PDB file of C-alpha atoms in Angstrom:
ATOM      1  CA  UNK Q   1     -11.133 -38.168  50.001  1.00  0.00           C
ATOM      2  CA  UNK Q   2     -13.805 -39.568  52.293  1.00  0.00           C
ATOM      3  CA  UNK Q   3     -17.366 -38.394  51.762  1.00  0.00           C
ATOM      4  CA  UNK Q   4     -20.595 -38.662  53.668  1.00  0.00           C
ATOM      5  CA  UNK Q   5     -23.410 -39.898  51.478  1.00  0.00           C
ATOM      6  CA  UNK Q   6     -26.899 -38.473  51.581  1.00  0.00           C
ATOM      7  CA  UNK Q   7     -29.233 -40.361  49.260  1.00  0.00           C
ATOM      8  CA  UNK Q   8     -32.325 -38.406  48.290  1.00  0.00           C
ATOM      9  CA  UNK Q   9     -34.787 -40.334  46.182  1.00  0.00           C
ATOM     10  CA  UNK Q  10     -37.996 -38.726  44.948  1.00  0.00           C
ATOM     11  CA  UNK Q  11     -40.136 -41.033  42.829  1.00  0.00           C
ATOM     12  CA  UNK Q  12     -42.642 -38.907  40.943  1.00  0.00           C
ATOM     13  CA  UNK Q  13     -44.944 -41.702  39.888  1.00  0.00           C
ATOM     14  CA  UNK Q  14     -48.690 -41.876  40.018  1.00  0.00           C
ATOM     15  CA  UNK Q  15     -48.709 -43.825  43.257  1.00  0.00           C
ATOM     16  CA  UNK Q  16     -45.866 -42.937  45.593  1.00  0.00           C
ATOM     17  CA  UNK Q  17     -43.103 -40.658  46.742  1.00  0.00           C
ATOM     18  CA  UNK Q  18     -40.087 -42.014  48.573  1.00  0.00           C
ATOM     19  CA  UNK Q  19     -37.154 -40.150  50.118  1.00  0.00           C
ATOM     20  CA  UNK Q  20     -34.203 -42.103  51.473  1.00  0.00           C
ATOM     21  CA  UNK Q  21     -31.154 -40.560  53.115  1.00  0.00           C
ATOM     22  CA  UNK Q  22     -28.114 -42.456  54.345  1.00  0.00           C
ATOM     23  CA  UNK Q  23     -25.333 -40.859  56.373  1.00  0.00           C
ATOM     24  CA  UNK Q  24     -21.992 -42.286  57.376  1.00  0.00           C
ATOM     25  CA  UNK Q  25     -21.378 -41.944  61.108  1.00  0.00           C
ATOM     26  CA  UNK Q  26     -18.974 -39.131  61.921  1.00  0.00           C
ATOM     27  CA  UNK Q  27     -16.924 -39.150  65.151  1.00  0.00           C
ATOM     28  CA  UNK Q  28     -16.425 -35.379  65.112  1.00  0.00           C
ATOM     29  CA  UNK Q  29     -17.613 -32.551  62.891  1.00  0.00           C
ATOM     30  CA  UNK Q  30     -16.117 -29.114  62.429  1.00  0.00           C
ATOM     31  CA  UNK Q  31     -18.088 -26.114  61.267  1.00  0.00           C
ATOM     32  CA  UNK Q  32     -17.177 -24.868  57.812  1.00  0.00           C
ATOM     33  CA  UNK Q  33     -17.381 -21.353  56.420  1.00  0.00           C
ATOM     34  CA  UNK Q  34     -20.457 -20.036  54.658  1.00  0.00           C
ATOM     35  CA  UNK Q  35     -20.599 -17.817  51.616  1.00  0.00           C
ATOM     36  CA  UNK Q  36     -21.829 -14.253  52.209  1.00  0.00           C
ATOM     37  CA  UNK Q  37     -25.594 -13.931  52.535  1.00  0.00           C
ATOM     38  CA  UNK Q  38     -27.115 -13.384  49.058  1.00  0.00           C
ATOM     39  CA  UNK Q  39     -27.554  -9.695  48.327  1.00  0.00           C
ATOM     40  CA  UNK Q  40     -30.526 -10.108  45.975  1.00  0.00           C
ATOM     41  CA  UNK Q  41     -33.620  -8.888  47.914  1.00  0.00           C
ATOM     42  CA  UNK Q  42     -35.958 -11.804  48.488  1.00  0.00           C
ATOM     43  CA  UNK Q  43     -39.001  -9.624  47.774  1.00  0.00           C
ATOM     44  CA  UNK Q  44     -37.643  -8.950  44.268  1.00  0.00           C
ATOM     45  CA  UNK Q  45     -37.444 -12.612  43.216  1.00  0.00           C
ATOM     46  CA  UNK Q  46     -39.900 -13.417  40.438  1.00  0.00           C
ATOM     47  CA  UNK Q  47     -41.410 -16.809  39.661  1.00  0.00           C
ATOM     48  CA  UNK Q  48     -42.391 -17.736  43.228  1.00  0.00           C
ATOM     49  CA  UNK Q  49     -45.923 -18.931  43.922  1.00  0.00           C
ATOM     50  CA  UNK Q  50     -48.285 -19.230  46.877  1.00  0.00           C
ATOM     51  CA  UNK Q  51     -49.065 -16.669  49.579  1.00  0.00           C
ATOM     52  CA  UNK Q  52     -46.429 -14.367  50.993  1.00  0.00           C
ATOM     53  CA  UNK Q  53     -46.101 -15.643  54.591  1.00  0.00           C
ATOM     54  CA  UNK Q  54     -46.922 -13.020  57.192  1.00  0.00           C
ATOM     55  CA  UNK Q  55     -44.976 -12.301  60.363  1.00  0.00           C
ATOM     56  CA  UNK Q  56     -47.264 -14.471  62.476  1.00  0.00           C
ATOM     57  CA  UNK Q  57     -45.931 -17.578  60.717  1.00  0.00           C
ATOM     58  CA  UNK Q  58     -42.371 -17.205  62.001  1.00  0.00           C
ATOM     59  CA  UNK Q  59     -42.655 -20.095  64.455  1.00  0.00           C
ATOM     60  CA  UNK Q  60     -44.392 -22.312  61.916  1.00  0.00           C
ATOM     61  CA  UNK Q  61     -41.697 -21.771  59.279  1.00  0.00           C
ATOM     62  CA  UNK Q  62     -38.947 -22.308  61.855  1.00  0.00           C
ATOM     63  CA  UNK Q  63     -40.489 -25.697  62.691  1.00  0.00           C
ATOM     64  CA  UNK Q  64     -40.773 -26.395  58.956  1.00  0.00           C
ATOM     65  CA  UNK Q  65     -37.056 -25.595  58.483  1.00  0.00           C
ATOM     66  CA  UNK Q  66     -36.112 -27.947  61.306  1.00  0.00           C
ATOM     67  CA  UNK Q  67     -38.082 -30.844  59.822  1.00  0.00           C
ATOM     68  CA  UNK Q  68     -36.750 -30.247  56.294  1.00  0.00           C
ATOM     69  CA  UNK Q  69     -33.096 -29.926  57.230  1.00  0.00           C
ATOM     70  CA  UNK Q  70     -32.631 -32.016  60.370  1.00  0.00           C
ATOM     71  CA  UNK Q  71     -35.138 -34.870  60.056  1.00  0.00           C
ATOM     72  CA  UNK Q  72     -35.261 -37.872  57.721  1.00  0.00           C
ATOM     73  CA  UNK Q  73     -38.256 -39.614  56.202  1.00  0.00           C
ATOM     74  CA  UNK Q  74     -37.459 -42.885  57.975  1.00  0.00           C
ATOM     75  CA  UNK Q  75     -37.910 -41.076  61.342  1.00  0.00           C
ATOM     76  CA  UNK Q  76     -34.178 -40.628  61.749  1.00  0.00           C
ATOM     77  CA  UNK Q  77     -32.400 -37.363  62.493  1.00  0.00           C
ATOM     78  CA  UNK Q  78     -29.450 -35.583  60.918  1.00  0.00           C
ATOM     79  CA  UNK Q  79     -27.956 -33.298  63.535  1.00  0.00           C
ATOM     80  CA  UNK Q  80     -25.816 -31.152  61.217  1.00  0.00           C
ATOM     81  CA  UNK Q  81     -26.364 -28.482  58.586  1.00  0.00           C
ATOM     82  CA  UNK Q  82     -25.454 -29.614  55.070  1.00  0.00           C
ATOM     83  CA  UNK Q  83     -25.122 -26.997  52.333  1.00  0.00           C
ATOM     84  CA  UNK Q  84     -23.077 -25.919  49.304  1.00  0.00           C
ATOM     85  CA  UNK Q  85     -20.338 -23.324  49.564  1.00  0.00           C
ATOM     86  CA  UNK Q  86     -18.938 -23.526  46.011  1.00  0.00           C
ATOM     87  CA  UNK Q  87     -20.616 -22.570  42.765  1.00  0.00           C
ATOM     88  CA  UNK Q  88     -22.022 -25.415  40.692  1.00  0.00           C
ATOM     89  CA  UNK Q  89     -20.653 -26.639  37.368  1.00  0.00           C
ATOM     90  CA  UNK Q  90     -23.016 -29.096  35.755  1.00  0.00           C
ATOM     91  CA  UNK Q  91     -22.860 -31.603  32.927  1.00  0.00           C
ATOM     92  CA  UNK Q  92     -25.813 -32.989  30.993  1.00  0.00           C
ATOM     93  CA  UNK Q  93     -25.491 -36.660  30.111  1.00  0.00           C
ATOM     94  CA  UNK Q  94     -29.044 -37.240  28.935  1.00  0.00           C
ATOM     95  CA  UNK Q  95     -31.076 -36.995  25.777  1.00  0.00           C
ATOM     96  CA  UNK Q  96     -34.094 -35.723  27.692  1.00  0.00           C
ATOM     97  CA  UNK Q  97     -34.973 -32.100  26.698  1.00  0.00           C
ATOM     98  CA  UNK Q  98     -34.140 -30.541  30.051  1.00  0.00           C
ATOM     99  CA  UNK Q  99     -31.474 -27.887  29.497  1.00  0.00           C
ATOM    100  CA  UNK Q 100     -33.994 -25.032  29.522  1.00  0.00           C
ATOM    101  CA  UNK Q 101     -35.551 -26.445  32.700  1.00  0.00           C
ATOM    102  CA  UNK Q 102     -32.123 -26.637  34.346  1.00  0.00           C
ATOM    103  CA  UNK Q 103     -31.299 -23.056  33.364  1.00  0.00           C
ATOM    104  CA  UNK Q 104     -34.626 -21.773  34.693  1.00  0.00           C
ATOM    105  CA  UNK Q 105     -34.254 -23.670  37.952  1.00  0.00           C
ATOM    106  CA  UNK Q 106     -30.645 -22.680  38.589  1.00  0.00           C
ATOM    107  CA  UNK Q 107     -31.403 -19.022  37.840  1.00  0.00           C
ATOM    108  CA  UNK Q 108     -34.090 -18.731  40.519  1.00  0.00           C
ATOM    109  CA  UNK Q 109     -32.049 -20.821  42.969  1.00  0.00           C
ATOM    110  CA  UNK Q 110     -29.030 -18.533  42.433  1.00  0.00           C
ATOM    111  CA  UNK Q 111     -31.134 -15.484  43.314  1.00  0.00           C
ATOM    112  CA  UNK Q 112     -32.373 -17.179  46.466  1.00  0.00           C
ATOM    113  CA  UNK Q 113     -29.159 -18.849  47.684  1.00  0.00           C
ATOM    114  CA  UNK Q 114     -26.273 -17.103  45.938  1.00  0.00           C
ATOM    115  CA  UNK Q 115     -25.072 -20.442  44.505  1.00  0.00           C
ATOM    116  CA  UNK Q 116     -24.319 -19.837  40.821  1.00  0.00           C
ATOM    117  CA  UNK Q 117     -24.672 -22.752  38.399  1.00  0.00           C
ATOM    118  CA  UNK Q 118     -23.178 -22.867  34.913  1.00  0.00           C
ATOM    119  CA  UNK Q 119     -22.874 -25.627  32.363  1.00  0.00           C
ATOM    120  CA  UNK Q 120     -19.394 -27.123  32.250  1.00  0.00           C
ATOM    121  CA  UNK Q 121     -17.361 -27.354  29.071  1.00  0.00           C
ATOM    122  CA  UNK Q 122     -14.715 -29.366  30.930  1.00  0.00           C
ATOM    123  CA  UNK Q 123     -14.597 -33.042  29.971  1.00  0.00           C
ATOM    124  CA  UNK Q 124     -12.077 -33.899  32.676  1.00  0.00           C
ATOM    125  CA  UNK Q 125     -14.586 -34.617  35.419  1.00  0.00           C
ATOM    126  CA  UNK Q 126     -14.421 -31.181  37.060  1.00  0.00           C
ATOM    127  CA  UNK Q 127     -18.201 -30.788  37.283  1.00  0.00           C
ATOM    128  CA  UNK Q 128     -19.909 -31.140  40.673  1.00  0.00           C
ATOM    129  CA  UNK Q 129     -23.409 -31.767  39.335  1.00  0.00           C
ATOM    130  CA  UNK Q 130     -24.305 -34.284  36.657  1.00  0.00           C
ATOM    131  CA  UNK Q 131     -27.743 -34.889  35.194  1.00  0.00           C
ATOM    132  CA  UNK Q 132     -27.930 -38.321  33.644  1.00  0.00           C
ATOM    133  CA  UNK Q 133     -30.223 -40.884  32.068  1.00  0.00           C
ATOM    134  CA  UNK Q 134     -29.258 -44.523  32.322  1.00  0.00           C
ATOM    135  CA  UNK Q 135     -31.377 -47.498  31.269  1.00  0.00           C
ATOM    136  CA  UNK Q 136     -32.730 -49.503  34.170  1.00  0.00           C
ATOM    137  CA  UNK Q 137     -35.743 -51.745  34.604  1.00  0.00           C
ATOM    138  CA  UNK Q 138     -37.001 -50.103  37.782  1.00  0.00           C
ATOM    139  CA  UNK Q 139     -35.757 -46.557  37.331  1.00  0.00           C
ATOM    140  CA  UNK Q 140     -36.836 -45.583  33.838  1.00  0.00           C
ATOM    141  CA  UNK Q 141     -39.949 -43.801  35.114  1.00  0.00           C
ATOM    142  CA  UNK Q 142     -38.312 -42.147  38.105  1.00  0.00           C
ATOM    143  CA  UNK Q 143     -36.549 -38.870  38.876  1.00  0.00           C
ATOM    144  CA  UNK Q 144     -34.255 -38.688  41.886  1.00  0.00           C
ATOM    145  CA  UNK Q 145     -30.983 -37.266  43.144  1.00  0.00           C
ATOM    146  CA  UNK Q 146     -27.950 -38.462  45.063  1.00  0.00           C
ATOM    147  CA  UNK Q 147     -26.202 -35.858  47.211  1.00  0.00           C
ATOM    148  CA  UNK Q 148     -22.674 -36.259  48.603  1.00  0.00           C
ATOM    149  CA  UNK Q 149     -21.237 -34.177  51.425  1.00  0.00           C
ATOM    150  CA  UNK Q 150     -17.781 -34.152  53.022  1.00  0.00           C
ATOM    151  CA  UNK Q 151     -17.609 -36.170  56.182  1.00  0.00           C
ATOM    152  CA  UNK Q 152     -15.595 -33.629  58.165  1.00  0.00           C
ATOM    153  CA  UNK Q 153     -17.644 -30.444  57.738  1.00  0.00           C
ATOM    154  CA  UNK Q 154     -20.868 -31.507  55.924  1.00  0.00           C
ATOM    155  CA  UNK Q 155     -20.201 -29.287  52.909  1.00  0.00           C
ATOM    156  CA  UNK Q 156     -22.117 -30.652  49.913  1.00  0.00           C
ATOM    157  CA  UNK Q 157     -19.629 -31.324  47.138  1.00  0.00           C
ATOM    158  CA  UNK Q 158     -21.426 -33.326  44.466  1.00  0.00           C
ATOM    159  CA  UNK Q 159     -24.932 -34.141  43.247  1.00  0.00           C
ATOM    160  CA  UNK Q 160     -26.123 -36.580  40.614  1.00  0.00           C
ATOM    161  CA  UNK Q 161     -29.643 -36.060  39.308  1.00  0.00           C
ATOM    162  CA  UNK Q 162     -31.105 -39.072  37.536  1.00  0.00           C
ATOM    163  CA  UNK Q 163     -33.956 -38.576  35.048  1.00  0.00           C
ATOM    164  CA  UNK Q 164     -35.431 -41.838  33.789  1.00  0.00           C
ATOM    165  CA  UNK Q 165     -35.802 -42.451  30.071  1.00  0.00           C
ATOM    166  CA  UNK Q 166     -39.576 -42.863  30.474  1.00  0.00           C
ATOM    167  CA  UNK Q 167     -40.150 -40.210  33.109  1.00  0.00           C
ATOM    168  CA  UNK Q 168     -43.208 -38.171  31.988  1.00  0.00           C
ATOM    169  CA  UNK Q 169     -42.173 -35.261  29.791  1.00  0.00           C
ATOM    170  CA  UNK Q 170     -44.757 -32.874  31.235  1.00  0.00           C
ATOM    171  CA  UNK Q 171     -43.185 -33.320  34.704  1.00  0.00           C
ATOM    172  CA  UNK Q 172     -39.566 -32.647  33.684  1.00  0.00           C
ATOM    173  CA  UNK Q 173     -39.582 -29.011  34.787  1.00  0.00           C
ATOM    174  CA  UNK Q 174     -41.093 -29.875  38.162  1.00  0.00           C
ATOM    175  CA  UNK Q 175     -38.656 -32.762  38.621  1.00  0.00           C
ATOM    176  CA  UNK Q 176     -35.582 -30.625  37.897  1.00  0.00           C
ATOM    177  CA  UNK Q 177     -36.671 -27.721  40.097  1.00  0.00           C
ATOM    178  CA  UNK Q 178     -37.688 -29.880  43.036  1.00  0.00           C
ATOM    179  CA  UNK Q 179     -34.626 -32.124  42.974  1.00  0.00           C
ATOM    180  CA  UNK Q 180     -32.139 -29.299  42.484  1.00  0.00           C
ATOM    181  CA  UNK Q 181     -33.718 -27.161  45.202  1.00  0.00           C
ATOM    182  CA  UNK Q 182     -33.762 -30.036  47.690  1.00  0.00           C
ATOM    183  CA  UNK Q 183     -30.210 -31.031  46.822  1.00  0.00           C
ATOM    184  CA  UNK Q 184     -29.160 -27.646  48.243  1.00  0.00           C
ATOM    185  CA  UNK Q 185     -30.033 -28.850  51.747  1.00  0.00           C
ATOM    186  CA  UNK Q 186     -33.766 -29.130  52.603  1.00  0.00           C
ATOM    187  CA  UNK Q 187     -33.861 -32.825  51.679  1.00  0.00           C
ATOM    188  CA  UNK Q 188     -36.920 -34.039  53.555  1.00  0.00           C
ATOM    189  CA  UNK Q 189     -40.509 -34.028  52.255  1.00  0.00           C
ATOM    190  CA  UNK Q 190     -42.863 -33.012  55.065  1.00  0.00           C
ATOM    191  CA  UNK Q 191     -46.441 -31.833  55.601  1.00  0.00           C
ATOM    192  CA  UNK Q 192     -45.713 -29.092  58.143  1.00  0.00           C
ATOM    193  CA  UNK Q 193     -47.221 -26.445  55.858  1.00  0.00           C
ATOM    194  CA  UNK Q 194     -49.315 -26.538  52.690  1.00  0.00           C
ATOM    195  CA  UNK Q 195     -47.636 -23.711  50.773  1.00  0.00           C
ATOM    196  CA  UNK Q 196     -44.486 -25.586  49.795  1.00  0.00           C
ATOM    197  CA  UNK Q 197     -43.212 -27.599  46.864  1.00  0.00           C
ATOM    198  CA  UNK Q 198     -41.549 -30.109  49.176  1.00  0.00           C
ATOM    199  CA  UNK Q 199     -44.413 -32.393  50.181  1.00  0.00           C
ATOM    200  CA  UNK Q 200     -44.933 -36.120  49.545  1.00  0.00           C
ATOM    201  CA  UNK Q 201     -46.098 -36.605  45.957  1.00  0.00           C
ATOM    202  CA  UNK Q 202     -49.550 -37.869  46.871  1.00  0.00           C
ATOM    203  CA  UNK Q 203     -50.103 -34.736  49.009  1.00  0.00           C
ATOM    204  CA  UNK Q 204     -48.682 -32.202  46.556  1.00  0.00           C
ATOM    205  CA  UNK Q 205     -50.061 -28.662  46.735  1.00  0.00           C
ATOM    206  CA  UNK Q 206     -47.578 -26.741  44.529  1.00  0.00           C
ATOM    207  CA  UNK Q 207     -45.507 -27.754  41.516  1.00  0.00           C
ATOM    208  CA  UNK Q 208     -43.044 -24.859  41.787  1.00  0.00           C
ATOM    209  CA  UNK Q 209     -41.182 -23.013  44.519  1.00  0.00           C
ATOM    210  CA  UNK Q 210     -43.270 -20.901  46.878  1.00  0.00           C
ATOM    211  CA  UNK Q 211     -42.481 -17.810  48.910  1.00  0.00           C
ATOM    212  CA  UNK Q 212     -42.213 -20.039  51.972  1.00  0.00           C
ATOM    213  CA  UNK Q 213     -39.689 -22.263  50.160  1.00  0.00           C
ATOM    214  CA  UNK Q 214     -37.653 -19.179  49.305  1.00  0.00           C
ATOM    215  CA  UNK Q 215     -37.623 -18.164  52.981  1.00  0.00           C
ATOM    216  CA  UNK Q 216     -36.348 -21.624  53.956  1.00  0.00           C
ATOM    217  CA  UNK Q 217     -33.590 -21.623  51.324  1.00  0.00           C
ATOM    218  CA  UNK Q 218     -32.514 -18.025  52.029  1.00  0.00           C
ATOM    219  CA  UNK Q 219     -32.341 -18.868  55.730  1.00  0.00           C
ATOM    220  CA  UNK Q 220     -30.156 -21.911  55.048  1.00  0.00           C
ATOM    221  CA  UNK Q 221     -27.862 -19.819  52.830  1.00  0.00           C
ATOM    222  CA  UNK Q 222     -27.572 -16.931  55.260  1.00  0.00           C
ATOM    223  CA  UNK Q 223     -23.898 -16.693  56.203  1.00  0.00           C
ATOM    224  CA  UNK Q 224     -24.810 -17.114  59.888  1.00  0.00           C
ATOM    225  CA  UNK Q 225     -25.814 -20.722  59.175  1.00  0.00           C
ATOM    226  CA  UNK Q 226     -22.623 -22.676  58.564  1.00  0.00           C
ATOM    227  CA  UNK Q 227     -22.154 -26.201  57.213  1.00  0.00           C
ATOM    228  CA  UNK Q 228     -21.404 -28.623  60.022  1.00  0.00           C
ATOM    229  CA  UNK Q 229     -23.328 -26.505  62.546  1.00  0.00           C
ATOM    230  CA  UNK Q 230     -25.178 -28.647  65.063  1.00  0.00           C
ATOM    231  CA  UNK Q 231     -28.954 -28.482  65.120  1.00  0.00           C
ATOM    232  CA  UNK Q 232     -29.009 -27.103  68.687  1.00  0.00           C
ATOM    233  CA  UNK Q 233     -26.694 -24.263  67.706  1.00  0.00           C
ATOM    234  CA  UNK Q 234     -28.350 -23.521  64.384  1.00  0.00           C
ATOM    235  CA  UNK Q 235     -32.027 -23.403  65.341  1.00  0.00           C
ATOM    236  CA  UNK Q 236     -31.939 -20.283  67.579  1.00  0.00           C
ATOM    237  CA  UNK Q 237     -30.204 -18.448  64.709  1.00  0.00           C
ATOM    238  CA  UNK Q 238     -32.693 -19.863  62.199  1.00  0.00           C
ATOM    239  CA  UNK Q 239     -35.579 -18.369  64.193  1.00  0.00           C
ATOM    240  CA  UNK Q 240     -33.944 -14.939  64.123  1.00  0.00           C
ATOM    241  CA  UNK Q 241     -33.266 -15.075  60.379  1.00  0.00           C
ATOM    242  CA  UNK Q 242     -36.791 -16.236  59.502  1.00  0.00           C
ATOM    243  CA  UNK Q 243     -38.291 -13.438  61.600  1.00  0.00           C
ATOM    244  CA  UNK Q 244     -36.070 -10.942  59.760  1.00  0.00           C
ATOM    245  CA  UNK Q 245     -37.089 -12.294  56.341  1.00  0.00           C
ATOM    246  CA  UNK Q 246     -40.792 -12.210  57.167  1.00  0.00           C
ATOM    247  CA  UNK Q 247     -40.419  -8.640  58.357  1.00  0.00           C
ATOM    248  CA  UNK Q 248     -38.725  -7.794  55.039  1.00  0.00           C
ATOM    249  CA  UNK Q 249     -41.505  -9.461  53.035  1.00  0.00           C
ATOM    250  CA  UNK Q 250     -44.278  -7.657  54.913  1.00  0.00           C
ATOM    251  CA  UNK Q 251     -43.008  -4.072  55.008  1.00  0.00           C
TER     252      UNK Q 251
END
């Protein structure tokens, strides 16, 4: 099966953050089907930080969504929605103590997006997320992810999260949460707003998901936003959904 490759690299070092995405050119794209919009009320999600965005920020968060989902850090553009539609089965191939971090991250992401993640007992390669540590001279101190989506409809089908053998232990939880959340679709790091986890490392303001991040993810995983949807078709719907979510948060 042919896949489109998105390569998301986040280097959480003391000096730099780098995000690289590569996409195979696609002659035609069909829209896929979305899962039903998550039923868990966004206002009931615990563990989120930062201010609850008020209704006046609807336009700002819509612009933030567009930059996260449809723009690349090398000034390129990705014109199509990429998202998961299947639940995640993950395998840990690392001796780093991260299982609790993975469980915490996938629990909050499930409540926001409806994508359920469970550890896989299958050894036959049926998992669609692997978290690995491999020795490498230039990668031992890094944490990054590689995200694969189908060429035809932009459905994300596999992610590999790499955690270096010398990556700082006190940053493991942040690494796992940030990489897993961005591997769901908002793959760009931008400075549109301050109250977000997804900023360049040297400009970090939060080390965990914020209410604004939850709005972005819930919008992406609303059933009205389908994988393979073109940016020009998606953005008017995005603005409606974000306005609805902000209204819900500020009742």
